[in-house]
């Protein structure tokens, strides 16, 4: 039943701006074979020029991906010497 709901859920597209991390690295995490955050119908593309992710998936999966990006897209601490 849950799979049927996912198969019928409308796909949405969303641009997610990445400020500190590399969009390509985040896309690799999102698409990882072992624990992909994408549904079977989902897709993620990157625009390297603007460091933006273009994600197409169900609303539920988009929320999970947004949470991951918000958690990992943080500035790296710099060490003073």
JSON list of C-alpha atoms in Angstrom, two decimals:
[
{"chain": "A", "resi": 1, "resn": "UNK", "atom": "CA", "xyz": [0.00, 0.00, 0.00]},
{"chain": "A", "resi": 2, "resn": "UNK", "atom": "CA", "xyz": [2.82, 2.42, 0.89]},
{"chain": "A", "resi": 3, "resn": "UNK", "atom": "CA", "xyz": [4.56, 1.67, -2.42]},
{"chain": "A", "resi": 4, "resn": "UNK", "atom": "CA", "xyz": [1.34, 2.40, -4.35]},
{"chain": "A", "resi": 5, "resn": "UNK", "atom": "CA", "xyz": [1.02, 5.75, -2.59]},
{"chain": "A", "resi": 6, "resn": "UNK", "atom": "CA", "xyz": [4.62, 6.61, -3.52]},
{"chain": "A", "resi": 7, "resn": "UNK", "atom": "CA", "xyz": [4.03, 5.55, -7.13]},
{"chain": "A", "resi": 8, "resn": "UNK", "atom": "CA", "xyz": [0.97, 7.81, -7.39]},
{"chain": "A", "resi": 9, "resn": "UNK", "atom": "CA", "xyz": [2.37, 10.82, -5.52]},
{"chain": "A", "resi": 10, "resn": "UNK", "atom": "CA", "xyz": [3.01, 13.78, -7.82]},
{"chain": "A", "resi": 11, "resn": "UNK", "atom": "CA", "xyz": [6.62, 14.68, -8.51]},
{"chain": "A", "resi": 12, "resn": "UNK", "atom": "CA", "xyz": [7.79, 18.16, -7.59]},
{"chain": "A", "resi": 13, "resn": "UNK", "atom": "CA", "xyz": [10.89, 20.02, -8.68]},
{"chain": "A", "resi": 14, "resn": "UNK", "atom": "CA", "xyz": [12.93, 22.18, -6.38]},
{"chain": "A", "resi": 15, "resn": "UNK", "atom": "CA", "xyz": [16.13, 24.20, -6.67]},
{"chain": "A", "resi": 16, "resn": "UNK", "atom": "CA", "xyz": [18.29, 23.98, -3.55]},
{"chain": "A", "resi": 17, "resn": "UNK", "atom": "CA", "xyz": [21.08, 26.55, -3.31]},
{"chain": "A", "resi": 18, "resn": "UNK", "atom": "CA", "xyz": [24.26, 25.17, -1.74]},
{"chain": "A", "resi": 19, "resn": "UNK", "atom": "CA", "xyz": [26.41, 27.84, -0.09]},
{"chain": "A", "resi": 20, "resn": "UNK", "atom": "CA", "xyz": [29.36, 26.12, 1.61]},
{"chain": "A", "resi": 21, "resn": "UNK", "atom": "CA", "xyz": [29.54, 22.51, 0.42]},
{"chain": "A", "resi": 22, "resn": "UNK", "atom": "CA", "xyz": [29.98, 21.33, -3.17]},
{"chain": "A", "resi": 23, "resn": "UNK", "atom": "CA", "xyz": [26.68, 20.54, -4.88]},
{"chain": "A", "resi": 24, "resn": "UNK", "atom": "CA", "xyz": [28.30, 17.56, -6.61]},
{"chain": "A", "resi": 25, "resn": "UNK", "atom": "CA", "xyz": [29.32, 16.02, -3.28]},
{"chain": "A", "resi": 26, "resn": "UNK", "atom": "CA", "xyz": [25.80, 16.43, -1.88]},
{"chain": "A", "resi": 27, "resn": "UNK", "atom": "CA", "xyz": [24.28, 14.97, -5.05]},
{"chain": "A", "resi": 28, "resn": "UNK", "atom": "CA", "xyz": [26.51, 11.90, -4.65]},
{"chain": "A", "resi": 29, "resn": "UNK", "atom": "CA", "xyz": [25.27, 11.45, -1.08]},
{"chain": "A", "resi": 30, "resn": "UNK", "atom": "CA", "xyz": [21.65, 11.84, -2.17]},
{"chain": "A", "resi": 31, "resn": "UNK", "atom": "CA", "xyz": [22.08, 9.28, -4.98]},
{"chain": "A", "resi": 32, "resn": "UNK", "atom": "CA", "xyz": [24.18, 6.77, -2.98]},
{"chain": "A", "resi": 33, "resn": "UNK", "atom": "CA", "xyz": [23.23, 3.21, -3.92]},
{"chain": "A", "resi": 34, "resn": "UNK", "atom": "CA", "xyz": [23.21, 1.87, -0.34]},
{"chain": "A", "resi": 35, "resn": "UNK", "atom": "CA", "xyz": [20.77, 4.37, 1.15]},
{"chain": "A", "resi": 36, "resn": "UNK", "atom": "CA", "xyz": [19.48, 6.68, -1.56]},
{"chain": "A", "resi": 37, "resn": "UNK", "atom": "CA", "xyz": [17.25, 9.49, -0.37]},
{"chain": "A", "resi": 38, "resn": "UNK", "atom": "CA", "xyz": [15.53, 9.48, -3.76]},
{"chain": "A", "resi": 39, "resn": "UNK", "atom": "CA", "xyz": [12.45, 7.45, -4.57]},
{"chain": "A", "resi": 40, "resn": "UNK", "atom": "CA", "xyz": [12.55, 5.17, -7.62]},
{"chain": "A", "resi": 41, "resn": "UNK", "atom": "CA", "xyz": [11.14, 8.01, -9.74]},
{"chain": "A", "resi": 42, "resn": "UNK", "atom": "CA", "xyz": [13.30, 10.74, -8.19]},
{"chain": "A", "resi": 43, "resn": "UNK", "atom": "CA", "xyz": [16.20, 12.49, -9.87]},
{"chain": "A", "resi": 44, "resn": "UNK", "atom": "CA", "xyz": [18.90, 14.97, -8.88]},
{"chain": "A", "resi": 45, "resn": "UNK", "atom": "CA", "xyz": [21.00, 17.19, -11.16]},
{"chain": "A", "resi": 46, "resn": "UNK", "atom": "CA", "xyz": [23.59, 19.81, -10.36]},
{"chain": "A", "resi": 47, "resn": "UNK", "atom": "CA", "xyz": [24.48, 23.18, -11.82]},
{"chain": "A", "resi": 48, "resn": "UNK", "atom": "CA", "xyz": [28.17, 23.58, -11.00]},
{"chain": "A", "resi": 49, "resn": "UNK", "atom": "CA", "xyz": [28.22, 27.20, -12.14]},
{"chain": "A", "resi": 50, "resn": "UNK", "atom": "CA", "xyz": [25.75, 28.29, -9.44]},
{"chain": "A", "resi": 51, "resn": "UNK", "atom": "CA", "xyz": [26.43, 25.38, -7.04]},
{"chain": "A", "resi": 52, "resn": "UNK", "atom": "CA", "xyz": [22.74, 24.46, -7.06]},
{"chain": "A", "resi": 53, "resn": "UNK", "atom": "CA", "xyz": [20.94, 21.13, -6.81]},
{"chain": "A", "resi": 54, "resn": "UNK", "atom": "CA", "xyz": [17.86, 20.52, -8.96]},
{"chain": "A", "resi": 55, "resn": "UNK", "atom": "CA", "xyz": [15.87, 17.78, -7.27]},
{"chain": "A", "resi": 56, "resn": "UNK", "atom": "CA", "xyz": [12.74, 16.17, -8.65]},
{"chain": "A", "resi": 57, "resn": "UNK", "atom": "CA", "xyz": [10.86, 13.82, -6.33]},
{"chain": "A", "resi": 58, "resn": "UNK", "atom": "CA", "xyz": [7.82, 13.48, -4.08]},
{"chain": "A", "resi": 59, "resn": "UNK", "atom": "CA", "xyz": [7.16, 16.12, -1.42]},
{"chain": "A", "resi": 60, "resn": "UNK", "atom": "CA", "xyz": [8.11, 13.69, 1.37]},
{"chain": "A", "resi": 61, "resn": "UNK", "atom": "CA", "xyz": [11.47, 12.84, -0.20]},
{"chain": "A", "resi": 62, "resn": "UNK", "atom": "CA", "xyz": [12.17, 16.51, -0.98]},
{"chain": "A", "resi": 63, "resn": "UNK", "atom": "CA", "xyz": [11.72, 17.33, 2.71]},
{"chain": "A", "resi": 64, "resn": "UNK", "atom": "CA", "xyz": [14.26, 14.63, 3.65]},
{"chain": "A", "resi": 65, "resn": "UNK", "atom": "CA", "xyz": [16.74, 15.95, 1.09]},
{"chain": "A", "resi": 66, "resn": "UNK", "atom": "CA", "xyz": [16.25, 19.55, 2.27]},
{"chain": "A", "resi": 67, "resn": "UNK", "atom": "CA", "xyz": [17.00, 18.43, 5.85]},
{"chain": "A", "resi": 68, "resn": "UNK", "atom": "CA", "xyz": [20.21, 16.70, 4.72]},
{"chain": "A", "resi": 69, "resn": "UNK", "atom": "CA", "xyz": [21.40, 19.75, 2.78]},
{"chain": "A", "resi": 70, "resn": "UNK", "atom": "CA", "xyz": [20.63, 22.08, 5.70]},
{"chain": "A", "resi": 71, "resn": "UNK", "atom": "CA", "xyz": [22.58, 19.81, 8.05]},
{"chain": "A", "resi": 72, "resn": "UNK", "atom": "CA", "xyz": [25.66, 19.43, 5.82]},
{"chain": "A", "resi": 73, "resn": "UNK", "atom": "CA", "xyz": [25.84, 22.84, 4.11]},
{"chain": "A", "resi": 74, "resn": "UNK", "atom": "CA", "xyz": [27.73, 24.64, 6.87]},
{"chain": "A", "resi": 75, "resn": "UNK", "atom": "CA", "xyz": [30.91, 26.74, 6.82]},
{"chain": "A", "resi": 76, "resn": "UNK", "atom": "CA", "xyz": [34.15, 24.92, 7.60]},
{"chain": "A", "resi": 77, "resn": "UNK", "atom": "CA", "xyz": [35.87, 26.20, 10.71]},
{"chain": "A", "resi": 78, "resn": "UNK", "atom": "CA", "xyz": [39.17, 27.90, 10.06]},
{"chain": "A", "resi": 79, "resn": "UNK", "atom": "CA", "xyz": [42.10, 27.48, 12.39]},
{"chain": "A", "resi": 80, "resn": "UNK", "atom": "CA", "xyz": [44.15, 30.52, 13.33]},
{"chain": "A", "resi": 81, "resn": "UNK", "atom": "CA", "xyz": [47.90, 29.96, 13.32]}
]
